[in-house]
Short mmCIF file of C-alpha atoms in Angstrom, two decimals:
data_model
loop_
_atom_site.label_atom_id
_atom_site.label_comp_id
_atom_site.label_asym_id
_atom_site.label_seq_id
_atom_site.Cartn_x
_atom_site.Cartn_y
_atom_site.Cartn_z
CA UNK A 1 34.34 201.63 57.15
CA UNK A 2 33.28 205.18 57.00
CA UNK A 3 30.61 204.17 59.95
CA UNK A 4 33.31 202.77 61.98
CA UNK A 5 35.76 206.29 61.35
CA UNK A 6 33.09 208.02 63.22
CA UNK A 7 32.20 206.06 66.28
CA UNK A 8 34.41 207.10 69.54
CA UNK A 9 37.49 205.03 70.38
CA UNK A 10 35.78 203.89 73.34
CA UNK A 11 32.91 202.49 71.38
CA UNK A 12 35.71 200.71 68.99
CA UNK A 13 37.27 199.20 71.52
CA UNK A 14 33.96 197.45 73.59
CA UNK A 15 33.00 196.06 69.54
CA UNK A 16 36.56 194.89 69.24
CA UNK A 17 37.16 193.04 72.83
CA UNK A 18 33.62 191.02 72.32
CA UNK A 19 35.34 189.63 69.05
CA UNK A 20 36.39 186.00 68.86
CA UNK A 21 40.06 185.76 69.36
CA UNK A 22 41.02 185.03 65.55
CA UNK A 23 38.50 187.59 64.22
CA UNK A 24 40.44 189.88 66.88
CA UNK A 25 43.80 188.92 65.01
CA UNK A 26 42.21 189.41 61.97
CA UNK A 27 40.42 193.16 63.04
CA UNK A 28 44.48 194.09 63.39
CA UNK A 29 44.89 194.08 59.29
CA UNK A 30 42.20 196.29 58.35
CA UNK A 31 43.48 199.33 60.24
CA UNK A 32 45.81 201.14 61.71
CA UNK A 33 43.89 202.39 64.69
CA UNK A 34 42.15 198.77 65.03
CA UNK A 35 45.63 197.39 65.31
CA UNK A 36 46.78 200.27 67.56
CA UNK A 37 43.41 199.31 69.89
CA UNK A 38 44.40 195.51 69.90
CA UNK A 39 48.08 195.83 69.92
CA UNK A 40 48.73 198.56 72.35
CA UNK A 41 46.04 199.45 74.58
CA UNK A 42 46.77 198.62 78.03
CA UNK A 43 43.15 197.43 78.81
CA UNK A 44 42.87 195.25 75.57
CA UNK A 45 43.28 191.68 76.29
CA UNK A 46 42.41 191.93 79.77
CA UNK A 47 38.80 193.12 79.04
CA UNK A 48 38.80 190.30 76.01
CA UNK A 49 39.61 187.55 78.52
CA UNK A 50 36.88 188.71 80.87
CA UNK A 51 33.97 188.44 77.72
CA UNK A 52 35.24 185.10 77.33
CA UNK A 53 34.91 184.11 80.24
CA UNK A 54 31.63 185.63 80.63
CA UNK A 55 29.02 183.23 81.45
CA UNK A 56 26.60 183.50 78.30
CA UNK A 57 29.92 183.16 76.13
CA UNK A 58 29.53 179.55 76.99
CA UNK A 59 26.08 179.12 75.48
CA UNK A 60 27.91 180.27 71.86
CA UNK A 61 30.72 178.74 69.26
CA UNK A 62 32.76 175.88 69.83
CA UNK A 63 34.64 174.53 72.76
CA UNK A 64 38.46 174.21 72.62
CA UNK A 65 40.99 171.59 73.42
CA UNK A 66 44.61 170.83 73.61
CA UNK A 67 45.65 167.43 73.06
CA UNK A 68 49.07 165.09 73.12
CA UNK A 69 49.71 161.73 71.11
CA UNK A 70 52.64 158.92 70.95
CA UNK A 71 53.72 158.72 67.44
CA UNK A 72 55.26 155.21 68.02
CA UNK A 73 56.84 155.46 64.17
CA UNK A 74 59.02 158.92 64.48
CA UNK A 75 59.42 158.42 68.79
CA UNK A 76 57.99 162.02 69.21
CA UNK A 77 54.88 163.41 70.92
CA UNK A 78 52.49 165.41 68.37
CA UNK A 79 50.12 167.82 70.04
CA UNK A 80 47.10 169.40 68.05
CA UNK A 81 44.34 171.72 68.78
CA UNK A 82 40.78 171.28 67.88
CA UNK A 83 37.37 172.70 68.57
CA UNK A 84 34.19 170.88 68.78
CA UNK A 85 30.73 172.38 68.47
CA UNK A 86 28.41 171.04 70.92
CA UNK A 87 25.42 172.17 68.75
CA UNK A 88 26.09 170.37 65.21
CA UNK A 89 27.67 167.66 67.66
CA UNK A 90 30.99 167.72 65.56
CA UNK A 91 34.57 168.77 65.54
CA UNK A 92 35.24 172.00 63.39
CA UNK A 93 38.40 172.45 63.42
CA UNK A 94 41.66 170.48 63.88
CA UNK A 95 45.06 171.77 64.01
CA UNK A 96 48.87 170.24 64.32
CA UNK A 97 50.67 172.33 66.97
CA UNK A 98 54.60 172.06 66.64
CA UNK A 99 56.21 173.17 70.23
CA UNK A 100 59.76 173.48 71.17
CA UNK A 101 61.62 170.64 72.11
CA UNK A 102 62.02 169.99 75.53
CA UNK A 103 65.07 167.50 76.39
CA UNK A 104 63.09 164.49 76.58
CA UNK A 105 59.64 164.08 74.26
CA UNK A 106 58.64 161.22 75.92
CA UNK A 107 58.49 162.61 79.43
CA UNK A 108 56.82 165.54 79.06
CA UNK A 109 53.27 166.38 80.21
CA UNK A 110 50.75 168.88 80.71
CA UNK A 111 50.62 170.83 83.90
CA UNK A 112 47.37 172.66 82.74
CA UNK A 113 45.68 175.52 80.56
CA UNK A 114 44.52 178.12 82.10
CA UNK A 115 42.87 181.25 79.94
CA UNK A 116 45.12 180.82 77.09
CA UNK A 117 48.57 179.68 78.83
CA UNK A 118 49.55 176.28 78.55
CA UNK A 119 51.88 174.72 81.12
CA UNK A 120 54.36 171.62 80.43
CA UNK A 121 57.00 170.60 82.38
CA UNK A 122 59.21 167.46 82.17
CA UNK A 123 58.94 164.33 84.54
CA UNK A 124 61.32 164.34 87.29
CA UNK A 125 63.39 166.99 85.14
CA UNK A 126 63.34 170.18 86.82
CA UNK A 127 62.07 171.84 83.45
CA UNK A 128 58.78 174.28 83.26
CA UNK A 129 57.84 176.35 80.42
CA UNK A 130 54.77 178.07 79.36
CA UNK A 131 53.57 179.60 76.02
CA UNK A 132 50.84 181.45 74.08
CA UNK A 133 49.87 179.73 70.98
CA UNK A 134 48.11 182.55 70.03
CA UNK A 135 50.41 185.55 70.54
CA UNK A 136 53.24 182.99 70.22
CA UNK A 137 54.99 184.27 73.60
CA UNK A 138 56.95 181.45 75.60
CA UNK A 139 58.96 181.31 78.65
CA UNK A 140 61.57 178.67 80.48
CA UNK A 141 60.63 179.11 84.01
CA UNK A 142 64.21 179.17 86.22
CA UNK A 143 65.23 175.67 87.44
CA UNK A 144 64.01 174.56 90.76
CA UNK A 145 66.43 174.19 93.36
CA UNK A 146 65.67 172.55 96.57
CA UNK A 147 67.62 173.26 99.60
CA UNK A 148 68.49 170.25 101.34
CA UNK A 149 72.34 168.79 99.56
CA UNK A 150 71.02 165.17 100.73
CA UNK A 151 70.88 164.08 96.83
CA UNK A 152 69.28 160.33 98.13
CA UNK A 153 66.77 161.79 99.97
CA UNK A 154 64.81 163.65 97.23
CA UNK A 155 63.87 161.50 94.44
CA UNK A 156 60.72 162.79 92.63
CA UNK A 157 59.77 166.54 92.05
CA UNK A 158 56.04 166.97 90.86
CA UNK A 159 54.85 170.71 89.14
CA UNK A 160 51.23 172.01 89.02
CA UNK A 161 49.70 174.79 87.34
CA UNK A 162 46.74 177.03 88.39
CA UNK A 163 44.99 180.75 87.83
CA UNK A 164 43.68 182.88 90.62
CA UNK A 165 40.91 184.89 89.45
CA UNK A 166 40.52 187.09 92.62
CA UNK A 167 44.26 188.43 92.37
CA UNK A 168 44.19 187.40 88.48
CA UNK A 169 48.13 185.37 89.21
CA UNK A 170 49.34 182.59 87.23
CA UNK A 171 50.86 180.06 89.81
CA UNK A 172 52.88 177.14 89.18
CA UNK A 173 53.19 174.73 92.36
CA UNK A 174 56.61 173.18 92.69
CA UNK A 175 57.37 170.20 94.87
CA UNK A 176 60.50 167.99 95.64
CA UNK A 177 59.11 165.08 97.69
CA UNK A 178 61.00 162.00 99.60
CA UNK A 179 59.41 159.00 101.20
CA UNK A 180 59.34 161.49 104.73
CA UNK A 181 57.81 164.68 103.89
CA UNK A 182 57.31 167.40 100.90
CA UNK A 183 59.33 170.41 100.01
CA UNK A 184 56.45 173.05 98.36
CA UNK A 185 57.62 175.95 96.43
CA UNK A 186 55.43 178.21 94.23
CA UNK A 187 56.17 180.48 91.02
CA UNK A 188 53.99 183.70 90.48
CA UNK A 189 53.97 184.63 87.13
CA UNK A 190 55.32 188.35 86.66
CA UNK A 191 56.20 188.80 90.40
CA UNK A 192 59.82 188.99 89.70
CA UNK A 193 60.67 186.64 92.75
CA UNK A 194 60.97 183.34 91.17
CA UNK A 195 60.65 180.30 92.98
CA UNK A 196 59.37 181.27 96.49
CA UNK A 197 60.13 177.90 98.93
CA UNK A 198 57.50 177.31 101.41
CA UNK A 199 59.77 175.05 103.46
CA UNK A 200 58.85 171.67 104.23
CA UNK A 201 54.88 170.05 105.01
CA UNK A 202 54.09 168.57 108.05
CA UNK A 203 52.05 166.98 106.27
CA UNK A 204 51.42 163.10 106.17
CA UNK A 205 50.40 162.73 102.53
CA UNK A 206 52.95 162.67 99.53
CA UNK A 207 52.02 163.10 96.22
CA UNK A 208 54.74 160.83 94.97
CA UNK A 209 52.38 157.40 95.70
CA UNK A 210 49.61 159.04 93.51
CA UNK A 211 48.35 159.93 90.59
CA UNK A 212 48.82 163.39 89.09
CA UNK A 213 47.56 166.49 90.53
CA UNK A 214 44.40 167.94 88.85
CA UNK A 215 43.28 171.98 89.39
CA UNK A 216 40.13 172.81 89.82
CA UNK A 217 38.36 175.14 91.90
CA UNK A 218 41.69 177.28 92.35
CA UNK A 219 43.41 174.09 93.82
CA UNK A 220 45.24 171.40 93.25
CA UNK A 221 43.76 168.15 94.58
CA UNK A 222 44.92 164.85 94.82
CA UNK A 223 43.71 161.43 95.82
CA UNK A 224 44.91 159.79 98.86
CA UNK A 225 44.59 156.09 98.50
CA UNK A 226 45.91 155.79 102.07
CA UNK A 227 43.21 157.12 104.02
CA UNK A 228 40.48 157.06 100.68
CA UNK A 229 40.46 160.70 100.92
CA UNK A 230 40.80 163.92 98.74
CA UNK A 231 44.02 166.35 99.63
CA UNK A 232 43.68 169.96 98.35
CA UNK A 233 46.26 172.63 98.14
CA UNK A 234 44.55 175.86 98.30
CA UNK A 235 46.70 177.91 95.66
CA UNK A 236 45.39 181.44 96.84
CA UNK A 237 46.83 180.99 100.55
CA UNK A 238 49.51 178.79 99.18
CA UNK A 239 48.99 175.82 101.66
CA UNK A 240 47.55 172.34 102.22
CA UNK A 241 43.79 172.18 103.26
CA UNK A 242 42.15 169.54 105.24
CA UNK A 243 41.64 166.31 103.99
CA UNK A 244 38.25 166.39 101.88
CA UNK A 245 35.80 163.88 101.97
CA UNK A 246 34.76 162.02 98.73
CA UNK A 247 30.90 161.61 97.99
CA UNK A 248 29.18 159.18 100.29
CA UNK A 249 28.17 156.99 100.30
CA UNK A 250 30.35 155.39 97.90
CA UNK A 251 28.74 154.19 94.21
CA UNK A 252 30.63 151.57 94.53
CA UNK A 253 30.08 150.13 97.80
CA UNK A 254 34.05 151.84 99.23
CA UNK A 255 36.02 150.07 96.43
CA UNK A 256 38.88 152.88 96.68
CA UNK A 257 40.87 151.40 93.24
CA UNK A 258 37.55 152.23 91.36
CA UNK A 259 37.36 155.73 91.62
CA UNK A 260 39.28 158.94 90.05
CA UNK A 261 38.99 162.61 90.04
CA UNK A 262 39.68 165.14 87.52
CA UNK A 263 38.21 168.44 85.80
CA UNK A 264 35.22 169.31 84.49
CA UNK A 265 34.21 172.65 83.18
CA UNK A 266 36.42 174.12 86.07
CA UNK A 267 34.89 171.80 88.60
CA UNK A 268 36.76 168.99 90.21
CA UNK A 269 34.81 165.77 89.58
CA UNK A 270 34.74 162.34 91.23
CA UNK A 271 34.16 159.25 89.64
CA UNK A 272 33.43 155.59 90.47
CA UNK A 273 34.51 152.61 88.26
CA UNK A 274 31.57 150.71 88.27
CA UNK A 275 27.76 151.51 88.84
CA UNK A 276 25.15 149.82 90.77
CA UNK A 277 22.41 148.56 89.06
CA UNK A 278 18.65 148.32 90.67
CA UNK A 279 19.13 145.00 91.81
CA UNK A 280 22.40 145.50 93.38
CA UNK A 281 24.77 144.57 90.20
CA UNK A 282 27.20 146.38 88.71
CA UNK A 283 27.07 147.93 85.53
CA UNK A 284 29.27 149.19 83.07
CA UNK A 285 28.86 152.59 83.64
CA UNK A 286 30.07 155.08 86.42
CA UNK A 287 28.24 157.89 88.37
CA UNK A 288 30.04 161.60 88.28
CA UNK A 289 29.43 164.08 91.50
CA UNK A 290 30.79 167.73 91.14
CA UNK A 291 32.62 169.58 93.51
CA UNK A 292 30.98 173.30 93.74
CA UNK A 293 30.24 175.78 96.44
CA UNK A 294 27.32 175.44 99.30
CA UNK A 295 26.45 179.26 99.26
CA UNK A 296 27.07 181.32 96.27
CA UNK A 297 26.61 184.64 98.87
CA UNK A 298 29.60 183.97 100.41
CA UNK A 299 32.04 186.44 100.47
CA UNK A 300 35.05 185.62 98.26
CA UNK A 301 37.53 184.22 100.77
CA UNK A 302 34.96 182.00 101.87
CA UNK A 303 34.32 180.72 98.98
CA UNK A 304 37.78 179.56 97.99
CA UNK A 305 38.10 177.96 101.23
CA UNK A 306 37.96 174.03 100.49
CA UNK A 307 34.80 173.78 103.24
CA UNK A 308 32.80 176.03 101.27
CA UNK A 309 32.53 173.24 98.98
CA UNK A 310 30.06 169.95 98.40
CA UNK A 311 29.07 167.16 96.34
CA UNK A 312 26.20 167.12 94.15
CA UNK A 313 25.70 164.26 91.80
CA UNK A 314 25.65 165.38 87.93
CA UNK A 315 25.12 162.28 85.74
CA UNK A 316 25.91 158.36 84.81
CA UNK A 317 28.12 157.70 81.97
CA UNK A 318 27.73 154.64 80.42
CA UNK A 319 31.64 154.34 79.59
CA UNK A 320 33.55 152.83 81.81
CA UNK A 321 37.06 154.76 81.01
CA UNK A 322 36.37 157.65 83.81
CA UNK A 323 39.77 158.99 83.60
CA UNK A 324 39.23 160.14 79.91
CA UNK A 325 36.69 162.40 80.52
CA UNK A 326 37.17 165.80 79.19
CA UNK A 327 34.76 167.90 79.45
CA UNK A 328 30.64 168.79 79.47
CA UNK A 329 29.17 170.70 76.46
CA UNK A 330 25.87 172.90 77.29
CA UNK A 331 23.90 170.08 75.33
CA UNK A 332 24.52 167.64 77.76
CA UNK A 333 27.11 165.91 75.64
CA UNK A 334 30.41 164.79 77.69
CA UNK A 335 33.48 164.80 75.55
CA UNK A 336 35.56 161.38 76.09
CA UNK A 337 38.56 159.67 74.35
CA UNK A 338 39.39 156.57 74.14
CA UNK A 339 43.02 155.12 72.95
CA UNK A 340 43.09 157.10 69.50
CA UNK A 341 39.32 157.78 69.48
CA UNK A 342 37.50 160.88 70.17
CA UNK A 343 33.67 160.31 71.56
CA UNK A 344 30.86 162.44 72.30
CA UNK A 345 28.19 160.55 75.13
CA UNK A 346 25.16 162.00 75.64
CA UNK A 347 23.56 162.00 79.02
CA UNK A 348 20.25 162.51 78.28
CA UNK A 349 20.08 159.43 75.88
CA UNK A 350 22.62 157.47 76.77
CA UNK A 351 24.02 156.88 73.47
CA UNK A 352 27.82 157.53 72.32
CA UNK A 353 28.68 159.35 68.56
CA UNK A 354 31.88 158.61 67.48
CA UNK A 355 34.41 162.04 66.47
CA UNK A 356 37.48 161.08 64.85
CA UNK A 357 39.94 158.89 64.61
CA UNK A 358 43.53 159.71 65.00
CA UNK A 359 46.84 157.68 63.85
CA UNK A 360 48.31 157.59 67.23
CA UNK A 361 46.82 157.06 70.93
CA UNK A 362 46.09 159.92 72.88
CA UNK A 363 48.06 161.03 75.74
CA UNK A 364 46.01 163.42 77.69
CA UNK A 365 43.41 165.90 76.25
CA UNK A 366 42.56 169.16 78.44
CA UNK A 367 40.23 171.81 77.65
CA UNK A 368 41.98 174.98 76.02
CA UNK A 369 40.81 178.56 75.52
CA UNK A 370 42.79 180.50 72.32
CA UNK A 371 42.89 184.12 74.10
CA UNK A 372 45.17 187.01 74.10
CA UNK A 373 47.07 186.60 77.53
CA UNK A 374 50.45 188.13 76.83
CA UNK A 375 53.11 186.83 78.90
CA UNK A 376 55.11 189.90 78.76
CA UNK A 377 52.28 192.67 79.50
CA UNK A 378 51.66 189.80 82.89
CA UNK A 379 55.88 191.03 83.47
CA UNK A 380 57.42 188.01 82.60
CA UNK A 381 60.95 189.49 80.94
CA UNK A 382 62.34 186.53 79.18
CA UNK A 383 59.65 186.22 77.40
CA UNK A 384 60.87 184.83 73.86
CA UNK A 385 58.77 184.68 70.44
CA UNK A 386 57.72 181.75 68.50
CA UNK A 387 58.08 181.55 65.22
CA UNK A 388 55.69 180.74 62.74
CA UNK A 389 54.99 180.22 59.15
CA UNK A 390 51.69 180.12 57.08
CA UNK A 391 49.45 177.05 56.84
CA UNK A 392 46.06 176.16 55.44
CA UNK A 393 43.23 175.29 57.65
CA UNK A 394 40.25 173.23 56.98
CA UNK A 395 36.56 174.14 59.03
CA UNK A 396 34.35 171.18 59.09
CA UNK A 397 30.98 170.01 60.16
CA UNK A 398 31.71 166.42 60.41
CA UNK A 399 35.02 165.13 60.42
CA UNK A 400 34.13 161.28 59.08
CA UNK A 401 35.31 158.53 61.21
CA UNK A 402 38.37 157.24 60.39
CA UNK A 403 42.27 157.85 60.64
CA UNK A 404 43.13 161.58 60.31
CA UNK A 405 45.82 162.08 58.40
CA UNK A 406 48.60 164.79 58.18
CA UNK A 407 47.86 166.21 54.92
CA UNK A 408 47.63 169.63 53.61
CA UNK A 409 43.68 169.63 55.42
CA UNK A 410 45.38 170.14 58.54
CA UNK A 411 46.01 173.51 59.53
CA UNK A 412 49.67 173.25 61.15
CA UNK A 413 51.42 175.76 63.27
CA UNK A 414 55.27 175.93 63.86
CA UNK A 415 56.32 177.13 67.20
#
């Protein structure tokens, strides 16, 4: 320590910021001035989040996840957090994650994580909250009102959550939607405006015949079964896009009902249902194109624009559950679950490791980032605290396969 007394604050702070996020929590006990520099300084977690997201801090540790199952014993939804490490192929970490309870368990869902901040929100309940597991900061958005008094008319309201980089806002996309047209309303986190309504879209689609929204590329996309195309809402200029092509031609010969989108590594993703062999045939396994820009030159505005974008063709997954893809590790490994099973399929040899086994089915599974994105330092001012008490935690290279169980090897956290 007598080293570290010496070197300039400035010099502190650059070690500090390149720590891991729980080695930064831990820096915080050995000092006072450590816990002043992670604590206090303005700059702090802002310059942290941008060495995470630094491109070579994907080639090292483990990747993060948040995930949801159906307890069908207790009727409650458990949610856990685990890390797998894409070089010893294995899950290191698992965690029980204990949130606070919305009105309904069964209804609620994941709008998204984005550096740090996971959004839920209820179905057709006009609730939206988002918290911090790691600085344990949460916040109930205000309810969405829309304007119209016609009760009848509006029968489904669907939320969305994304991150601008290039203005660094949280945005949470709020729509009330009727069999005629779409109501859009957005919520900027910190602006101090709440719910901002867009007024009503011209526009012929309507999320309420689809599936759920997925963000990627700093929009939220949809599929449109109607016309088999792609719908994008460009969250940076806060309106629809034009309809988006998917890859052609088709994998699977234009069979719409085969085919699903989601996110991967960032990326929006399309997927067919079923291959085509060499003679024609199809197989069990489904061909995955990614969504990414034409010209990386382009200035930044271009780039966001949803024409800046294209296809290019990434792999063939011999698993034929497309919509539980979760992500890509550098390896080449593509992270999958499957009812209360957690895979690992490797593209290069097209074989499938089995993780772990859970007790319950999995709801959804999304990629999660543990960082040190304060809600209040963004402005939000109703910002509450979790509270918390202290658990065990167990690291491990290979979690065996079979049923986890909720023992004192979990490491649980109370929110």
């Amino acid at each position: 320590m007598e080293y570290f007394k010496i070197l300039p604050g400035e010099i502190t702070l650059e070690i500090l910021t390149r720590l891991p996020t729980e080695s930064v929590l831990e820096s915080k006990l050995v000092c006072t001035n450590w816990r002043n520099l992670g604590s206090h300084h303005p700059l702090f977690f802002q310059m942290h989040l941008n060495y995470l997201n630094y491109p070579s801090a994907a080639d090292f540790g483990e990747l993060g996840f948040f995930a949801s199952n159906f307890d069908a014993d207790n009727r409650d939804i458990k949610y856990w957090y685990f890390e797998y490490d894409h070089e010893s192929t294995s899950i290191q970490r698992i965690r029980r994650v204990n949130l606070p309870s919305p009105p309904c368990w069964i209804t609620t869902k994941f709008l998204g994580s984005c550096n740090g901040l996971i959004c839920f929100a209820e179905y057709d309940h006009p609730c939206v909250w988002i918290c911090n597991p790691i600085t344990k900061e949460r916040v109930l958005l205000p309810e969405l009102e829309r304007d119209s008094c016609d009760i009848d008319e509006y029968c489904y309201k669907e939320s969305n959550f994304g991150y601008i980089s290039s203005t660094n806002e949280y945005k949470v996309l709020g729509m009330y939607m009727s069999k005629t047209n779409v109501e859009v309303h957005i919520y900027s986190l910190g602006s101090g405006t709440g719910w901002r309504n867009l007024g009503k879209s011209n526009f012929e689609f309507n999320p309420y015949y689809e599936t759920d929204g997925i963000f990627a590329n700093e929009a939220i996309y949809w599929m449109y079964s109607k016309l088999e195309m792609i719908v994008a809402f460009n969250l940076a200029e806060e309106k629809f896009c034009e309809l988006l092509s998917p890859p052609h031609p088709l994998p699977t010969g234009g069979d719409w009902s085969q085919n699903t989108i989601g996110a991967l590594d960032g990326f929006l993703f399309f997927a067919n249902g079923l291959g085509i062999n060499e003679y024609g045939g199809e197989t069990d396994c489904f061909d995955l194109w990614i969504l990414k820009k034409k010209n990386e030159d382009h200035g930044m505005k271009e780039q966001n624009d949803c024409r800046s974008f294209g296809w290019t063709k990434e792999f063939r997954v011999g698993d034929r559950n497309r919509e539980l893809l979760s992500a890509v590790a550098n390896s080449g490994g593509v992270l999958t679950y499957n009812g209360q099973y957690l895979n690992v399929y490797d593209t290069k040899t097209s074989t499938s490791k089995r993780l772990v086994e859970f007790n319950c089915k999995f709801l959804e599974v999304l990629p999660h980032k543990n960082t040190l994105v304060s809600l209040k330092e963004l402005g939000e001012e109703d910002t509450k605290t979790m509270e918390s008490v202290e658990t065990k935690e167990t690291r491990s290279r290979n979690y065996p396969s079979k049923h986890l169980q909720e023992d004192a090897h979990l490491e649980y956290i109370y929110l």
